[in-house]
Amino acid sequence: MTDAVTTTRDYSKTLFLPVTDFPMRAGLPQKEPDILAHWATIDLYGRLRQASQGRAKFVLHDGPPYANGHIHIGHALNKVLKDLVTRSQQMLGFDSNYVPGWDCHGLPIEWKIEEENYRKKGKSKPDLSDPSAMIAFRQECRAYAQHWLSVQREEFKRLGVVGDWDHPYTTMSFPAEAQIAREIMKFAANGTLYRGSKPVMWSVVERTALA
């Protein structure tokens, strides 16, 4: 008696599938950094600006995030939507320029400095009525904001957002601060700068006004 030979049929050969060089698995964790590196190598942003010279401008200035930590899902949604807007406007025929920016002032950054440089180390908050202590504290805040600006910039780039990352605007740049001072002096010069009364939210913990 002869044993029956069981054969397994390769049913994949019976399917009529398109032939493609694309891999079955996208491999995005490896592929996406390569795409971003290629964009940087060919200067994609510069090429877009060059190709759209003379077109009507569509400029998107970023409503700036605080430079005080890693980005989160809210940042990602914000940046991806803005990228969708600028790319679509570029394809519609505009010179669509995205200028990213950062907010480098205010309580969120001061809070982080106090938490990391003072409370965690058991140190007292500086007496900001002392001009030298105030200047030193501001320098700490500036260095902290610059650090997280650089970190966030790379994280935003990783999302594939195309923008003028080499020339962002920051509220702590000295020209920006000087311009703010000039604008305030215009109000003072024309008599529209005045002292009045209004409610101000106050942080009991920080002993400072809330933004």
Short mmCIF file of N, CA and C in Angstrom, two decimals, residues 58-186:
data_model
loop_
_atom_site.label_atom_id
_atom_site.label_comp_id
_atom_site.label_asym_id
_atom_site.label_seq_id
_atom_site.Cartn_x
_atom_site.Cartn_y
_atom_site.Cartn_z
N PHE A 58 1.88 84.07 0.90
CA PHE A 58 1.03 83.58 1.99
C PHE A 58 1.98 83.24 3.12
N VAL A 59 2.03 84.11 4.13
CA VAL A 59 3.00 83.95 5.22
C VAL A 59 2.27 83.52 6.49
N LEU A 60 2.70 82.41 7.06
CA LEU A 60 2.13 81.92 8.31
C LEU A 60 3.17 82.07 9.42
N HIS A 61 2.95 83.06 10.29
CA HIS A 61 3.78 83.20 11.48
C HIS A 61 3.17 82.33 12.58
N ASP A 62 4.02 81.62 13.24
CA ASP A 62 3.57 80.66 14.24
C ASP A 62 3.08 81.35 15.51
N GLY A 63 1.90 80.95 16.01
CA GLY A 63 1.52 81.32 17.35
C GLY A 63 2.43 80.54 18.27
N PRO A 64 3.40 81.19 18.91
CA PRO A 64 4.55 80.47 19.45
C PRO A 64 4.24 79.63 20.69
N PRO A 65 4.81 78.42 20.73
CA PRO A 65 4.73 77.62 21.96
C PRO A 65 5.75 78.12 22.97
N TYR A 66 5.55 77.75 24.23
CA TYR A 66 6.55 78.05 25.25
C TYR A 66 7.74 77.10 25.10
N ALA A 67 8.93 77.66 25.25
CA ALA A 67 10.15 76.84 25.20
C ALA A 67 10.46 76.35 26.60
N ASN A 68 9.68 75.37 27.07
CA ASN A 68 9.88 74.93 28.46
C ASN A 68 9.68 73.43 28.64
N GLY A 69 9.96 72.62 27.60
CA GLY A 69 9.86 71.17 27.76
C GLY A 69 9.66 70.49 26.42
N HIS A 70 9.62 69.16 26.47
CA HIS A 70 9.40 68.39 25.25
C HIS A 70 8.01 68.67 24.68
N ILE A 71 7.87 68.50 23.37
CA ILE A 71 6.57 68.72 22.76
C ILE A 71 5.61 67.60 23.16
N HIS A 72 4.31 67.89 23.09
CA HIS A 72 3.29 66.89 23.40
C HIS A 72 2.32 66.80 22.22
N ILE A 73 1.26 66.02 22.38
CA ILE A 73 0.35 65.76 21.27
C ILE A 73 -0.33 67.04 20.79
N GLY A 74 -0.55 67.99 21.71
CA GLY A 74 -1.14 69.27 21.31
C GLY A 74 -0.22 70.03 20.37
N HIS A 75 1.08 70.04 20.70
CA HIS A 75 2.06 70.66 19.81
C HIS A 75 2.04 69.98 18.44
N ALA A 76 2.04 68.64 18.45
CA ALA A 76 2.08 67.89 17.20
C ALA A 76 0.88 68.22 16.32
N LEU A 77 -0.31 68.22 16.91
CA LEU A 77 -1.52 68.55 16.15
C LEU A 77 -1.42 69.95 15.58
N ASN A 78 -0.98 70.90 16.39
CA ASN A 78 -0.86 72.29 15.97
C ASN A 78 0.07 72.41 14.77
N LYS A 79 1.26 71.80 14.87
CA LYS A 79 2.26 71.95 13.82
C LYS A 79 1.86 71.21 12.54
N VAL A 80 1.28 70.04 12.67
CA VAL A 80 0.88 69.28 11.48
C VAL A 80 -0.22 70.02 10.72
N LEU A 81 -1.18 70.61 11.44
CA LEU A 81 -2.25 71.36 10.79
C LEU A 81 -1.69 72.59 10.07
N LYS A 82 -0.75 73.28 10.70
CA LYS A 82 -0.14 74.45 10.06
C LYS A 82 0.65 74.04 8.82
N ASP A 83 1.31 72.90 8.91
CA ASP A 83 2.05 72.40 7.76
C ASP A 83 1.10 72.07 6.61
N LEU A 84 -0.06 71.52 6.94
CA LEU A 84 -1.07 71.22 5.93
C LEU A 84 -1.53 72.51 5.23
N VAL A 85 -1.71 73.57 6.02
CA VAL A 85 -2.15 74.85 5.46
C VAL A 85 -1.09 75.42 4.51
N THR A 86 0.17 75.48 4.97
CA THR A 86 1.21 76.10 4.15
C THR A 86 1.50 75.28 2.90
N ARG A 87 1.50 73.96 3.01
CA ARG A 87 1.75 73.13 1.83
C ARG A 87 0.63 73.29 0.81
N SER A 88 -0.61 73.31 1.28
CA SER A 88 -1.74 73.44 0.36
C SER A 88 -1.72 74.80 -0.33
N GLN A 89 -1.35 75.85 0.41
CA GLN A 89 -1.28 77.18 -0.20
C GLN A 89 -0.13 77.26 -1.21
N GLN A 90 0.96 76.57 -0.92
CA GLN A 90 2.07 76.51 -1.87
C GLN A 90 1.62 75.85 -3.16
N MET A 91 0.87 74.76 -3.05
CA MET A 91 0.40 74.04 -4.24
C MET A 91 -0.68 74.80 -4.98
N LEU A 92 -1.35 75.72 -4.28
CA LEU A 92 -2.37 76.56 -4.92
C LEU A 92 -1.76 77.76 -5.65
N GLY A 93 -0.44 77.87 -5.59
CA GLY A 93 0.21 78.90 -6.39
C GLY A 93 0.77 80.08 -5.62
N PHE A 94 0.75 80.02 -4.28
CA PHE A 94 1.30 81.11 -3.49
C PHE A 94 2.76 80.83 -3.13
N ASP A 95 3.45 81.89 -2.73
CA ASP A 95 4.75 81.74 -2.09
C ASP A 95 4.44 81.58 -0.61
N SER A 96 4.25 80.33 -0.19
CA SER A 96 3.73 80.03 1.15
C SER A 96 4.87 79.75 2.11
N ASN A 97 5.11 80.71 2.99
CA ASN A 97 6.28 80.67 3.85
C ASN A 97 5.86 80.48 5.31
N TYR A 98 6.39 79.45 5.94
CA TYR A 98 6.09 79.19 7.35
C TYR A 98 7.26 79.64 8.21
N VAL A 99 7.02 80.58 9.11
CA VAL A 99 8.06 81.10 10.01
C VAL A 99 7.75 80.65 11.43
N PRO A 100 8.45 79.66 11.95
CA PRO A 100 8.19 79.20 13.33
C PRO A 100 8.70 80.19 14.35
N GLY A 101 8.13 80.12 15.54
CA GLY A 101 8.57 81.03 16.60
C GLY A 101 8.40 80.40 17.96
N TRP A 102 8.96 81.05 18.97
CA TRP A 102 8.87 80.57 20.35
C TRP A 102 8.62 81.72 21.31
N ASP A 103 7.78 81.47 22.30
CA ASP A 103 7.55 82.40 23.40
C ASP A 103 8.55 82.04 24.50
N CYS A 104 9.42 82.96 24.81
CA CYS A 104 10.51 82.68 25.74
C CYS A 104 10.39 83.45 27.06
N HIS A 105 9.21 84.04 27.31
CA HIS A 105 9.02 84.83 28.52
C HIS A 105 7.87 84.25 29.34
N GLY A 106 7.77 84.70 30.57
CA GLY A 106 6.57 84.44 31.34
C GLY A 106 6.68 83.35 32.37
N LEU A 107 5.56 83.15 33.05
CA LEU A 107 5.50 82.26 34.20
C LEU A 107 5.87 80.80 33.90
N PRO A 108 5.44 80.21 32.75
CA PRO A 108 5.80 78.79 32.52
C PRO A 108 7.30 78.52 32.59
N ILE A 109 8.10 79.45 32.09
CA ILE A 109 9.55 79.26 32.12
C ILE A 109 10.10 79.59 33.50
N GLU A 110 9.60 80.66 34.11
CA GLU A 110 10.05 81.01 35.45
C GLU A 110 9.74 79.88 36.43
N TRP A 111 8.58 79.27 36.28
CA TRP A 111 8.16 78.18 37.17
C TRP A 111 9.13 77.01 37.05
N LYS A 112 9.51 76.68 35.82
CA LYS A 112 10.44 75.56 35.61
C LYS A 112 11.80 75.85 36.24
N ILE A 113 12.27 77.06 36.10
CA ILE A 113 13.56 77.43 36.69
C ILE A 113 13.50 77.32 38.21
N GLU A 114 12.43 77.83 38.79
CA GLU A 114 12.29 77.77 40.24
C GLU A 114 12.20 76.32 40.72
N GLU A 115 11.49 75.49 39.94
CA GLU A 115 11.32 74.09 40.33
C GLU A 115 12.63 73.32 40.23
N GLU A 116 13.32 73.46 39.10
CA GLU A 116 14.51 72.64 38.84
C GLU A 116 15.77 73.19 39.49
N ASN A 117 15.90 74.51 39.52
CA ASN A 117 17.15 75.10 40.04
C ASN A 117 17.09 75.48 41.51
N TYR A 118 15.87 75.50 42.08
CA TYR A 118 15.74 75.96 43.46
C TYR A 118 14.99 74.96 44.35
N ARG A 119 13.70 74.72 44.05
CA ARG A 119 12.92 73.87 44.96
C ARG A 119 13.50 72.46 45.06
N LYS A 120 13.86 71.85 43.92
CA LYS A 120 14.42 70.49 43.96
C LYS A 120 15.75 70.43 44.68
N LYS A 121 16.45 71.54 44.73
CA LYS A 121 17.76 71.58 45.37
C LYS A 121 17.68 72.17 46.78
N GLY A 122 16.44 72.44 47.22
CA GLY A 122 16.27 72.99 48.56
C GLY A 122 16.78 74.41 48.72
N LYS A 123 16.87 75.14 47.63
CA LYS A 123 17.35 76.51 47.66
C LYS A 123 16.18 77.48 47.67
N SER A 124 16.34 78.62 48.27
CA SER A 124 15.30 79.64 48.32
C SER A 124 15.23 80.39 46.99
N LYS A 125 14.03 80.84 46.65
CA LYS A 125 13.85 81.64 45.46
C LYS A 125 14.62 82.95 45.62
N PRO A 126 15.28 83.41 44.56
CA PRO A 126 16.05 84.67 44.68
C PRO A 126 15.17 85.84 45.05
N ASP A 127 15.76 86.78 45.75
CA ASP A 127 15.07 88.02 46.09
C ASP A 127 15.16 88.95 44.87
N LEU A 128 14.07 88.97 44.08
CA LEU A 128 14.10 89.70 42.82
C LEU A 128 14.02 91.21 43.00
N SER A 129 13.92 91.68 44.25
CA SER A 129 14.02 93.12 44.49
C SER A 129 15.47 93.58 44.40
N ASP A 130 16.40 92.60 44.44
CA ASP A 130 17.82 92.89 44.27
C ASP A 130 18.12 92.87 42.77
N PRO A 131 18.55 93.99 42.18
CA PRO A 131 18.77 94.04 40.73
C PRO A 131 19.73 92.96 40.22
N SER A 132 20.80 92.69 40.94
CA SER A 132 21.76 91.69 40.49
C SER A 132 21.15 90.29 40.51
N ALA A 133 20.32 90.00 41.54
CA ALA A 133 19.64 88.70 41.60
C ALA A 133 18.62 88.58 40.49
N MET A 134 17.94 89.67 40.18
CA MET A 134 16.96 89.65 39.10
C MET A 134 17.62 89.38 37.75
N ILE A 135 18.75 90.03 37.51
CA ILE A 135 19.47 89.83 36.25
C ILE A 135 19.96 88.39 36.13
N ALA A 136 20.49 87.85 37.24
CA ALA A 136 20.97 86.46 37.23
C ALA A 136 19.82 85.49 36.97
N PHE A 137 18.68 85.75 37.57
CA PHE A 137 17.51 84.89 37.37
C PHE A 137 17.03 84.95 35.92
N ARG A 138 17.04 86.14 35.35
CA ARG A 138 16.65 86.27 33.95
C ARG A 138 17.61 85.52 33.04
N GLN A 139 18.87 85.55 33.36
CA GLN A 139 19.86 84.83 32.56
C GLN A 139 19.62 83.32 32.63
N GLU A 140 19.23 82.84 33.81
CA GLU A 140 18.88 81.43 33.95
C GLU A 140 17.69 81.07 33.07
N CYS A 141 16.69 81.95 33.08
CA CYS A 141 15.49 81.72 32.26
C CYS A 141 15.84 81.73 30.78
N ARG A 142 16.69 82.66 30.37
CA ARG A 142 17.08 82.76 28.96
C ARG A 142 17.82 81.50 28.51
N ALA A 143 18.76 81.02 29.33
CA ALA A 143 19.51 79.81 28.97
C ALA A 143 18.58 78.60 28.90
N TYR A 144 17.63 78.53 29.84
CA TYR A 144 16.68 77.42 29.86
C TYR A 144 15.81 77.44 28.60
N ALA A 145 15.31 78.62 28.24
CA ALA A 145 14.46 78.74 27.05
C ALA A 145 15.25 78.39 25.79
N GLN A 146 16.50 78.82 25.71
CA GLN A 146 17.32 78.52 24.53
C GLN A 146 17.54 77.02 24.39
N HIS A 147 17.76 76.35 25.51
CA HIS A 147 17.95 74.90 25.48
C HIS A 147 16.71 74.20 24.91
N TRP A 148 15.53 74.53 25.45
CA TRP A 148 14.32 73.83 25.01
C TRP A 148 13.86 74.27 23.63
N LEU A 149 14.23 75.49 23.23
CA LEU A 149 13.96 75.91 21.86
C LEU A 149 14.68 74.97 20.89
N SER A 150 15.94 74.69 21.18
CA SER A 150 16.73 73.81 20.30
C SER A 150 16.16 72.39 20.30
N VAL A 151 15.75 71.91 21.47
CA VAL A 151 15.17 70.56 21.55
C VAL A 151 13.86 70.49 20.78
N GLN A 152 12.98 71.45 21.02
CA GLN A 152 11.68 71.44 20.35
C GLN A 152 11.83 71.60 18.84
N ARG A 153 12.78 72.38 18.41
CA ARG A 153 12.98 72.57 16.97
C ARG A 153 13.26 71.23 16.29
N GLU A 154 14.13 70.42 16.87
CA GLU A 154 14.43 69.11 16.29
C GLU A 154 13.22 68.19 16.36
N GLU A 155 12.44 68.29 17.43
CA GLU A 155 11.24 67.45 17.54
C GLU A 155 10.19 67.86 16.52
N PHE A 156 10.05 69.16 16.26
CA PHE A 156 9.11 69.62 15.24
C PHE A 156 9.58 69.21 13.85
N LYS A 157 10.88 69.28 13.60
CA LYS A 157 11.41 68.83 12.32
C LYS A 157 11.09 67.36 12.09
N ARG A 158 11.14 66.59 13.18
CA ARG A 158 10.89 65.14 13.09
C ARG A 158 9.45 64.85 12.65
N LEU A 159 8.56 65.82 12.84
CA LEU A 159 7.18 65.65 12.38
C LEU A 159 7.06 65.87 10.86
N GLY A 160 8.16 66.30 10.23
CA GLY A 160 8.13 66.53 8.79
C GLY A 160 7.62 67.90 8.40
N VAL A 161 7.61 68.83 9.35
CA VAL A 161 7.11 70.17 9.06
C VAL A 161 8.17 70.97 8.31
N VAL A 162 7.79 71.56 7.19
CA VAL A 162 8.71 72.36 6.39
C VAL A 162 8.56 73.82 6.76
N GLY A 163 9.65 74.45 7.19
CA GLY A 163 9.60 75.86 7.58
C GLY A 163 10.99 76.45 7.66
N ASP A 164 11.06 77.71 8.01
CA ASP A 164 12.33 78.41 8.11
C ASP A 164 12.94 78.16 9.48
N TRP A 165 13.33 76.92 9.71
CA TRP A 165 13.82 76.51 11.03
C TRP A 165 15.14 77.16 11.41
N ASP A 166 15.91 77.60 10.41
CA ASP A 166 17.19 78.23 10.72
C ASP A 166 17.03 79.69 11.13
N HIS A 167 15.86 80.27 10.89
CA HIS A 167 15.64 81.68 11.22
C HIS A 167 14.28 81.86 11.89
N PRO A 168 14.07 81.24 13.04
CA PRO A 168 12.79 81.43 13.74
C PRO A 168 12.75 82.80 14.41
N TYR A 169 11.57 83.19 14.82
CA TYR A 169 11.50 84.40 15.63
C TYR A 169 11.29 83.99 17.09
N THR A 170 11.90 84.73 17.98
CA THR A 170 11.77 84.44 19.41
C THR A 170 11.50 85.74 20.15
N THR A 171 10.67 85.65 21.17
CA THR A 171 10.34 86.86 21.93
C THR A 171 11.53 87.35 22.75
N MET A 172 12.54 86.49 22.96
CA MET A 172 13.66 86.93 23.78
C MET A 172 14.84 87.42 22.96
N SER A 173 14.72 87.44 21.64
CA SER A 173 15.81 88.01 20.84
C SER A 173 15.91 89.50 21.16
N PHE A 174 17.11 90.02 21.23
CA PHE A 174 17.29 91.42 21.62
C PHE A 174 16.62 92.39 20.65
N PRO A 175 16.68 92.15 19.33
CA PRO A 175 15.94 93.04 18.42
C PRO A 175 14.44 93.04 18.68
N ALA A 176 13.87 91.86 19.01
CA ALA A 176 12.44 91.78 19.29
C ALA A 176 12.10 92.55 20.57
N GLU A 177 12.93 92.39 21.59
CA GLU A 177 12.68 93.11 22.83
C GLU A 177 12.82 94.62 22.63
N ALA A 178 13.78 95.01 21.80
CA ALA A 178 13.97 96.44 21.52
C ALA A 178 12.76 97.00 20.79
N GLN A 179 12.20 96.21 19.86
CA GLN A 179 11.03 96.67 19.12
C GLN A 179 9.82 96.82 20.04
N ILE A 180 9.68 95.90 20.99
CA ILE A 180 8.59 96.01 21.97
C ILE A 180 8.73 97.32 22.75
N ALA A 181 9.95 97.62 23.17
CA ALA A 181 10.19 98.86 23.91
C ALA A 181 9.87 100.09 23.05
N ARG A 182 10.24 100.04 21.76
CA ARG A 182 9.96 101.16 20.86
C ARG A 182 8.45 101.37 20.71
N GLU A 183 7.70 100.26 20.58
CA GLU A 183 6.26 100.37 20.42
C GLU A 183 5.61 100.95 21.67
N ILE A 184 6.10 100.53 22.84
CA ILE A 184 5.55 101.08 24.09
C ILE A 184 5.83 102.59 24.16
N MET A 185 7.02 103.00 23.73
CA MET A 185 7.36 104.42 23.77
C MET A 185 6.49 105.24 22.82
N LYS A 186 5.99 104.62 21.75
CA LYS A 186 5.06 105.34 20.86
C LYS A 186 3.79 105.70 21.62
#
